[in-house]
mmCIF file of C-alpha atoms and ligand atoms in Angstrom:
data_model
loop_
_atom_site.group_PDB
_atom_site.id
_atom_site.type_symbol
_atom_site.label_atom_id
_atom_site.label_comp_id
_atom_site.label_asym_id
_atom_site.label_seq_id
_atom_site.Cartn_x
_atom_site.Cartn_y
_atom_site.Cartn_z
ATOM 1 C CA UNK A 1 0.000 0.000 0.000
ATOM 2 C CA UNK A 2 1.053 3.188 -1.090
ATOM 3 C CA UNK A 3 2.409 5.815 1.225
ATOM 4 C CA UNK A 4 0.417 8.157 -0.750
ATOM 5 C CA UNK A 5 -2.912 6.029 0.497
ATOM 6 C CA UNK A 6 -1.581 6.397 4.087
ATOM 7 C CA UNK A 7 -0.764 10.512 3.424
ATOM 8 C CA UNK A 8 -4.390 11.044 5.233
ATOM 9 C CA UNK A 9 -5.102 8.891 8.015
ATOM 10 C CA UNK A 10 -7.579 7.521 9.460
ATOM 11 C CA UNK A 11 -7.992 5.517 5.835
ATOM 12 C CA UNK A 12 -11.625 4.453 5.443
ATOM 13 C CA UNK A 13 -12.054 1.247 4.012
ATOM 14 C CA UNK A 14 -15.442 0.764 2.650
ATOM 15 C CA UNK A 15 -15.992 -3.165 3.743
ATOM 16 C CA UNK A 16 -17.174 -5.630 1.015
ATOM 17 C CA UNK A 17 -17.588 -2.015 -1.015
ATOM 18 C CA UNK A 18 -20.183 -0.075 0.708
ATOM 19 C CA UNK A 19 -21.813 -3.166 1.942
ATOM 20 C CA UNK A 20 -24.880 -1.055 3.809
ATOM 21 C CA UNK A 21 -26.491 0.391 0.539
ATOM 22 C CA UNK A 22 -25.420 -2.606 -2.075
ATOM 23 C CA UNK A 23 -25.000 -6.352 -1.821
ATOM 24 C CA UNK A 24 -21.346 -7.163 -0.423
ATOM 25 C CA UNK A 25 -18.713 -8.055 -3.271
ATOM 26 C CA UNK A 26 -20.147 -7.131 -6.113
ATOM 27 C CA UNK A 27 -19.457 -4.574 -8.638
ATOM 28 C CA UNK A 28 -22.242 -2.319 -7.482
ATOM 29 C CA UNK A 29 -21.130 -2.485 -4.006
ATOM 30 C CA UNK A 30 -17.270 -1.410 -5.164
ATOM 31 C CA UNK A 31 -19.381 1.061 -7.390
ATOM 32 C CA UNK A 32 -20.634 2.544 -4.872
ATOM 33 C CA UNK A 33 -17.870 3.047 -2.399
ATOM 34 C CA UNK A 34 -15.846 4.580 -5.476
ATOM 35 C CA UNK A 35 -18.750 7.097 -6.338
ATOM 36 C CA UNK A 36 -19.081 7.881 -2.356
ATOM 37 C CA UNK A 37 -15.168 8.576 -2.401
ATOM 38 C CA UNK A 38 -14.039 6.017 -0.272
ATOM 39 C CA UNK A 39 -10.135 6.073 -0.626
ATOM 40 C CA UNK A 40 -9.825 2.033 0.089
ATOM 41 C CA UNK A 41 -12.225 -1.236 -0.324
ATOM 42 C CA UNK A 42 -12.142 -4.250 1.048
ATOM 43 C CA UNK A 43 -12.801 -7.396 -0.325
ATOM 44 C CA UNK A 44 -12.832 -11.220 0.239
ATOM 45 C CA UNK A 45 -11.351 -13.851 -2.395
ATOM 46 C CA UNK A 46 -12.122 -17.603 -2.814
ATOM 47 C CA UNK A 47 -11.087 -19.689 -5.878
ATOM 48 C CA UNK A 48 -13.252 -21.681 -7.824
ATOM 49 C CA UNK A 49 -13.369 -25.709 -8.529
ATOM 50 C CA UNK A 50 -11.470 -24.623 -12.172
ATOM 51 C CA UNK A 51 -9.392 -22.248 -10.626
ATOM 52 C CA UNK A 52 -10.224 -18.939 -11.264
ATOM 53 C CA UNK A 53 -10.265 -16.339 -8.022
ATOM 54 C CA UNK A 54 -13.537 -14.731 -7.386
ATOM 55 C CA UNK A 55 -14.776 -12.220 -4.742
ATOM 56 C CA UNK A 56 -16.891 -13.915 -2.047
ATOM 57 C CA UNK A 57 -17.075 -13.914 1.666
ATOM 58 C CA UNK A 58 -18.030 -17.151 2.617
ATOM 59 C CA UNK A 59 -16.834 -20.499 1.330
ATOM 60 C CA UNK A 60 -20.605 -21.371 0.137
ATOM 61 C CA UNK A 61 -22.477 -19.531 -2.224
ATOM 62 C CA UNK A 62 -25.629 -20.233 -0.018
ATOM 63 C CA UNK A 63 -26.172 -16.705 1.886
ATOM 64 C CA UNK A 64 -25.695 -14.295 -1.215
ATOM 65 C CA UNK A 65 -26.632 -15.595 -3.778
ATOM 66 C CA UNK A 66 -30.022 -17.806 -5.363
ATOM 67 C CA UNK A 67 -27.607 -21.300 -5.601
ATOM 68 C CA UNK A 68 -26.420 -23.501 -3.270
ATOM 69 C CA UNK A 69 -22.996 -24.847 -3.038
ATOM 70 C CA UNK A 70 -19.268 -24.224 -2.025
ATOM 71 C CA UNK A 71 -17.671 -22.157 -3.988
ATOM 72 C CA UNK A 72 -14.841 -24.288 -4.352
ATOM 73 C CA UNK A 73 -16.634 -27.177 -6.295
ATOM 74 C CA UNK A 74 -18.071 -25.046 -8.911
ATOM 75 C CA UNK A 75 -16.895 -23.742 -11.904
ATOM 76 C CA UNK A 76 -16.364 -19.917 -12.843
ATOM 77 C CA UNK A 77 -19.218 -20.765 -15.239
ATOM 78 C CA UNK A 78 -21.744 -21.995 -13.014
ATOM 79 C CA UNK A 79 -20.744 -19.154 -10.575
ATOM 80 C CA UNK A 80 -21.653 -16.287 -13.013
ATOM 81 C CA UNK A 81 -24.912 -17.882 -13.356
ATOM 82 C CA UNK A 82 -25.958 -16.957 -9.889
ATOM 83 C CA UNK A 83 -27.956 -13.915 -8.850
ATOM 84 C CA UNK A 84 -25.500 -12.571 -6.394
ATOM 85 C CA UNK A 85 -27.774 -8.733 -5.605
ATOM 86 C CA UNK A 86 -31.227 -10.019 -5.229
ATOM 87 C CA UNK A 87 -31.270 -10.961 -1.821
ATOM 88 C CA UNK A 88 -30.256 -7.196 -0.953
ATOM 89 C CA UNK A 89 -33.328 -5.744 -3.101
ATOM 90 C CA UNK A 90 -34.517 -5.826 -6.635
ATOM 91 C CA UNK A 91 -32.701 -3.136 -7.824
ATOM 92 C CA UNK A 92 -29.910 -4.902 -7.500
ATOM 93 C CA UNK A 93 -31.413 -7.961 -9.320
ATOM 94 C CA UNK A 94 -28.697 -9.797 -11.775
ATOM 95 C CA UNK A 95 -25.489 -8.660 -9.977
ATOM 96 C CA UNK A 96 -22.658 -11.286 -10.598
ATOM 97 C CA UNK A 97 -19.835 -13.441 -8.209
ATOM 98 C CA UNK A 98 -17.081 -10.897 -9.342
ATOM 99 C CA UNK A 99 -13.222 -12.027 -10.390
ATOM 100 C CA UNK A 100 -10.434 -10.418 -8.405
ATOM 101 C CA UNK A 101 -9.433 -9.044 -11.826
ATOM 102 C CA UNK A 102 -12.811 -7.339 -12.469
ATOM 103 C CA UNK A 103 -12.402 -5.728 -9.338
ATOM 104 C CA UNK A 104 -8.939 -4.627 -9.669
ATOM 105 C CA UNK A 105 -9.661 -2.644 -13.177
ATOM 106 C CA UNK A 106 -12.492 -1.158 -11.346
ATOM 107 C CA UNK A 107 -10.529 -0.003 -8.448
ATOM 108 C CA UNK A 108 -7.041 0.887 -10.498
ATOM 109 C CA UNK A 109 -6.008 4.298 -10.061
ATOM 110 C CA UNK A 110 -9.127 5.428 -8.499
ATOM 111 C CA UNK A 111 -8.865 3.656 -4.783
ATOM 112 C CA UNK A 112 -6.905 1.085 -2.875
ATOM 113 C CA UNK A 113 -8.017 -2.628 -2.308
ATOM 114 C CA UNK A 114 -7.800 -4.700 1.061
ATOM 115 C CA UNK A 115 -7.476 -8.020 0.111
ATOM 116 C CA UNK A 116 -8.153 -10.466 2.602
ATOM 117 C CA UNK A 117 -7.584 -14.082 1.354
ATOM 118 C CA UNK A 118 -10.170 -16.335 2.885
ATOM 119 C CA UNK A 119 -8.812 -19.732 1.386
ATOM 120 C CA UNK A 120 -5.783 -21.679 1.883
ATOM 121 C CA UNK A 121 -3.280 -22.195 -1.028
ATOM 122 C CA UNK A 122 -4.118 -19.193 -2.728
ATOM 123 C CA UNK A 123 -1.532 -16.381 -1.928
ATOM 124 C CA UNK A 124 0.786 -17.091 -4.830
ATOM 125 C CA UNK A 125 -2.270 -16.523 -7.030
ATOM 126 C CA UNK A 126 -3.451 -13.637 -5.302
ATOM 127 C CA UNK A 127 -0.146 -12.065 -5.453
ATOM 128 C CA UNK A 128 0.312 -13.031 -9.191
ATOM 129 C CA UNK A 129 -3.242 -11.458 -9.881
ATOM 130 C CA UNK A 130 -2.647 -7.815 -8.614
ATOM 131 C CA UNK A 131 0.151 -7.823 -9.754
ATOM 132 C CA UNK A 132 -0.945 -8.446 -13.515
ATOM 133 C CA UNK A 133 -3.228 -6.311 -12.848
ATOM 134 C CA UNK A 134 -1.212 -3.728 -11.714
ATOM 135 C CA UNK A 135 -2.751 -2.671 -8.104
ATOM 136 C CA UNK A 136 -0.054 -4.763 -6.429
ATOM 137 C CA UNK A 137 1.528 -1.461 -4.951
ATOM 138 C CA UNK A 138 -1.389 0.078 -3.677
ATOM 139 C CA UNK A 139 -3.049 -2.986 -2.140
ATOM 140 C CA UNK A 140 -2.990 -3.839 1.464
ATOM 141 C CA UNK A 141 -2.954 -7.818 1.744
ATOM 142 C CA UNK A 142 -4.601 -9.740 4.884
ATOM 143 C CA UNK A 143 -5.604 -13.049 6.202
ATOM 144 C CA UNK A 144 -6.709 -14.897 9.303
ATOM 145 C CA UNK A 145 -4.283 -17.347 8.343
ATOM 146 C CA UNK A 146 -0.841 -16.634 9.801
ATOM 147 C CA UNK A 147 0.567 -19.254 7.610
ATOM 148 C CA UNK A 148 -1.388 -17.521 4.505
ATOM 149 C CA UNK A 149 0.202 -13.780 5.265
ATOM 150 C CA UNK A 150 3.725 -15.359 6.228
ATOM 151 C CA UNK A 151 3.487 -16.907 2.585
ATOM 152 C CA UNK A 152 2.852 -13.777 0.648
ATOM 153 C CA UNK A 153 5.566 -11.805 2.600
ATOM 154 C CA UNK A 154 8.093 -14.528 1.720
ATOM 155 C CA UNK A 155 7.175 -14.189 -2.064
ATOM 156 C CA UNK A 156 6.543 -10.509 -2.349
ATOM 157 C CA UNK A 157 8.868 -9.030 1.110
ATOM 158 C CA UNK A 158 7.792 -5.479 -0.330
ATOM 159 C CA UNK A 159 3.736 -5.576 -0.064
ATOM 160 C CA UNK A 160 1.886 -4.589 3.217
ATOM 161 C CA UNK A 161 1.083 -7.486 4.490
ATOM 162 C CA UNK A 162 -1.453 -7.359 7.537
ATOM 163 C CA UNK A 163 -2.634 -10.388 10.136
ATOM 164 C CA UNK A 164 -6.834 -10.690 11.171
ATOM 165 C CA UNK A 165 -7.432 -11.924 14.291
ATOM 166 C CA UNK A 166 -10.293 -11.419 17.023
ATOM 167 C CA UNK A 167 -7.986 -11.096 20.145
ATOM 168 C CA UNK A 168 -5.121 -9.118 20.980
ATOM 169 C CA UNK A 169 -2.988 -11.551 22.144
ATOM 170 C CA UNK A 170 -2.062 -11.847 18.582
ATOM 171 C CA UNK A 171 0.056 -8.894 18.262
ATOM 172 C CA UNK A 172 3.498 -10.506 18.784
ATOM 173 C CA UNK A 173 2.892 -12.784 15.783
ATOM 174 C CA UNK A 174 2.758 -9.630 13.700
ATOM 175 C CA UNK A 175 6.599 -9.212 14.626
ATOM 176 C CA UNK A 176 7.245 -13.028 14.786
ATOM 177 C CA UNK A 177 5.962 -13.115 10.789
ATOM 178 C CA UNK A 178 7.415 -10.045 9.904
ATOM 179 C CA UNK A 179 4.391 -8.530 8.907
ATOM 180 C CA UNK A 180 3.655 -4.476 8.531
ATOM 181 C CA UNK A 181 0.367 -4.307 10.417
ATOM 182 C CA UNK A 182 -2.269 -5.719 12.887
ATOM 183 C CA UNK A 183 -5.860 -6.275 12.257
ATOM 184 C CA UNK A 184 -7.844 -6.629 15.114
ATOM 185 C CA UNK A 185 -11.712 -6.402 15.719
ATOM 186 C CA UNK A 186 -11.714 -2.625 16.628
ATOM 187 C CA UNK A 187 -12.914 -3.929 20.014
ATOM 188 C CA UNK A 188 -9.791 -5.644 20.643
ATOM 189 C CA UNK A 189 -8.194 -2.389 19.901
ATOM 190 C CA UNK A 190 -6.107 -0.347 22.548
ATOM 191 C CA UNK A 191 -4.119 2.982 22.939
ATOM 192 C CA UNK A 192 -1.164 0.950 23.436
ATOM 193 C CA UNK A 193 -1.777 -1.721 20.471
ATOM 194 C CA UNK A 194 -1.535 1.916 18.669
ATOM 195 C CA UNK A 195 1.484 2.942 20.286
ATOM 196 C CA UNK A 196 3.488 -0.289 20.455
ATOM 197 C CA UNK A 197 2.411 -1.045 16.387
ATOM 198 C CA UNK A 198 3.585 2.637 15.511
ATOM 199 C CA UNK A 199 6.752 2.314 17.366
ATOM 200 C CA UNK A 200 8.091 -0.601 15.178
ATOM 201 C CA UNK A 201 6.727 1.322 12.316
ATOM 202 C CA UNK A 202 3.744 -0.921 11.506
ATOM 203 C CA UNK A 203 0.049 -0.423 11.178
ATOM 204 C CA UNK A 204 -3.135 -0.664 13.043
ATOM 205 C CA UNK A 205 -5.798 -1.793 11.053
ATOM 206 C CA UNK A 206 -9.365 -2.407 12.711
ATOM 207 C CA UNK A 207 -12.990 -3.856 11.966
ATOM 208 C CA UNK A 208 -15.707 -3.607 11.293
ATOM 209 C CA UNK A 209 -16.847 -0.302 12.677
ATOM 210 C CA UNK A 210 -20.061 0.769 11.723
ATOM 211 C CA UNK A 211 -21.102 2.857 14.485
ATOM 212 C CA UNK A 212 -20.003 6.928 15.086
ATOM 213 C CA UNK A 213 -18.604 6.462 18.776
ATOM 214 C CA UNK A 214 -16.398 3.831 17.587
ATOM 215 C CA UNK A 215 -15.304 5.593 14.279
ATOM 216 C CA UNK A 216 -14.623 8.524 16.525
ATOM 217 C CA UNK A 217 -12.989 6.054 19.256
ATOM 218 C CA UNK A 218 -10.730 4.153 16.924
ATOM 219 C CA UNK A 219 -9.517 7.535 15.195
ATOM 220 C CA UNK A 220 -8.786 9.048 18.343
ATOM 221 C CA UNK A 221 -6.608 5.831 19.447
ATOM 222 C CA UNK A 222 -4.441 6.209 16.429
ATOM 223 C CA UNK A 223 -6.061 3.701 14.102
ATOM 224 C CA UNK A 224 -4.495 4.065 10.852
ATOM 225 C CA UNK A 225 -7.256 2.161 8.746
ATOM 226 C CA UNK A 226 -10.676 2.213 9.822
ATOM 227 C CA UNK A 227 -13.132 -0.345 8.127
ATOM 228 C CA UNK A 228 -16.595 -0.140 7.495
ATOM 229 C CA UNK A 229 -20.034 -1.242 6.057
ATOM 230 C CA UNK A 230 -20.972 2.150 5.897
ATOM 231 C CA UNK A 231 -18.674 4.082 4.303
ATOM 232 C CA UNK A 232 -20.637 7.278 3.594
ATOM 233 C CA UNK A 233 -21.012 7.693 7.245
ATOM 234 C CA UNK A 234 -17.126 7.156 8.027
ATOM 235 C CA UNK A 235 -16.364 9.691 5.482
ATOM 236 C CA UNK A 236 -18.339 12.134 7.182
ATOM 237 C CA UNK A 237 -17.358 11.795 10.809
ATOM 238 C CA UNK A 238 -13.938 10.784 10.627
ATOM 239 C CA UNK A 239 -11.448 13.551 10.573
ATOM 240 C CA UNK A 240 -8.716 13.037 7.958
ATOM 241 C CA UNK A 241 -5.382 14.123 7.761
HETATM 242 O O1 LIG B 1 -11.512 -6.401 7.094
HETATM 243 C C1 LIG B 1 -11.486 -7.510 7.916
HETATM 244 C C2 LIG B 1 -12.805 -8.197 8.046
HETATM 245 O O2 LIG B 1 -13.392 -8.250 6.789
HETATM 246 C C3 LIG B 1 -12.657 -9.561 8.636
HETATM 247 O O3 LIG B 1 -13.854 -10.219 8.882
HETATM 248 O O4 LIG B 1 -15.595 -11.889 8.403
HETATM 249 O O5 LIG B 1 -15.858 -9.581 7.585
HETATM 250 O O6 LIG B 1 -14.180 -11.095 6.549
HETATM 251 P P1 LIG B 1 -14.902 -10.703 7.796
HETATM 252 CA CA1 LIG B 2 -13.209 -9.665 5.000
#
């Protein structure tokens, strides 16, 4: 992730695009967020049974879209045929399963993508995709999986690499993996997460913050990237700079 990104902080990071007003992961969602000025978006990738890496929260297609099924035993093919907007209102009727590459033209030169990789075996890919695509340098990479971030740090040392995790005991791995930043629930985040993360040069990173007291909380902390499902509102309460 670009310095340039990081020049005003807090960063909002529109989660899953602006997830409040348009159905997470799609192209409408990342639409959205773009058109609301959101200067980062996060997303979610999964690959397919033929391989191709697509933009998905959970491992089944069964909560967002009209098909059942993980997403790992069906093709790209069978993927695109599923209504992936509906079940957020018919306006958003016939919205697809994006591809990380879809996403990444939409989002080149225009904002920065959080990429958190939700399957195993996938980093090379990943890594290989943005950087085809050429967002490699202002993408922030992240994963629950310590053994998932340790692997794209080993391939690519100069990305920003971040680890997820629910607790704070989880901060020394960040250190122990070499990683550039923490990712905590923004409940699990402290003052001194801040100040410790900051003083090894590294970044605090929370989630998912959809609420004003905790925007304003997690600025005043020192949180360097705030996400959330509501974007718009981020934007206007959180003080930039
Ligand atoms: O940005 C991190 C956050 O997305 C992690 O949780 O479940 O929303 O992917 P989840
Ligand atoms: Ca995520």
């Amino acid at each position: 992730m670009n310095q340039h990104v990081l020049a005003e902080r807090p960063v909002v990071v529109a989660h899953r695009g602006a997830s409040v007003e348009a159905p997470e992961n799609t192209l409408a969602a990342f639409r959205r967020a773009l058109e609301l000025g959101a200067p980062a978006m996060e997303l979610d990738v999964h690959r397919t049974a033929d391989g191709e890496l697509v933009v998905i929260h959970d491992a089944t297609v069964d909560r967002t879209t009209n098909g059942t099924g993980a997403v790992a035993e069906v093709t790209l093919e069978a993927l695109r045929r599923l209504d992936a907007g509906a079940w957020k209102g018919d306006a958003f009727e016939g919205e697809r399963i994006p591809t990380l590459a879809e996403v990444c033209r939409l989002a080149r030169g225009r904002a920065a993508l959080v990429v958190e990789i939700k399957a195993a075996g996938i980093a090379d890919q990943v890594v290989s995709t943005l950087e085809a695509e050429g967002v490699l340098d202002e993408s922030f990479i992240i994963s629950f999986s310590q053994e998932t971030a340790r692997r794209v740090k080993e391939i690519r040392p100069g990305a920003t690499v971040g680890l997820l995790s629910g607790k704070a005991e989880d901060l020394p791995q960040v250190a122990e993996l070499g990683l550039d930043a923490f990712c905590p629930h923004y409940a699990a985040a402290t003052e001194e997460m801040a100040r410790e993360l900051h003083a090894a040069n590294r970044l605090l990173s929370v989630w998912t913050v959809n609420d004003e007291d905790g925007m304003r909380r997690m600025a005043a902390l020192g949180s360097d990237l705030i996400t959330s499902d509501n974007p718009a509102l981020a934007l206007e309460v959180l003080p930039r700079g």
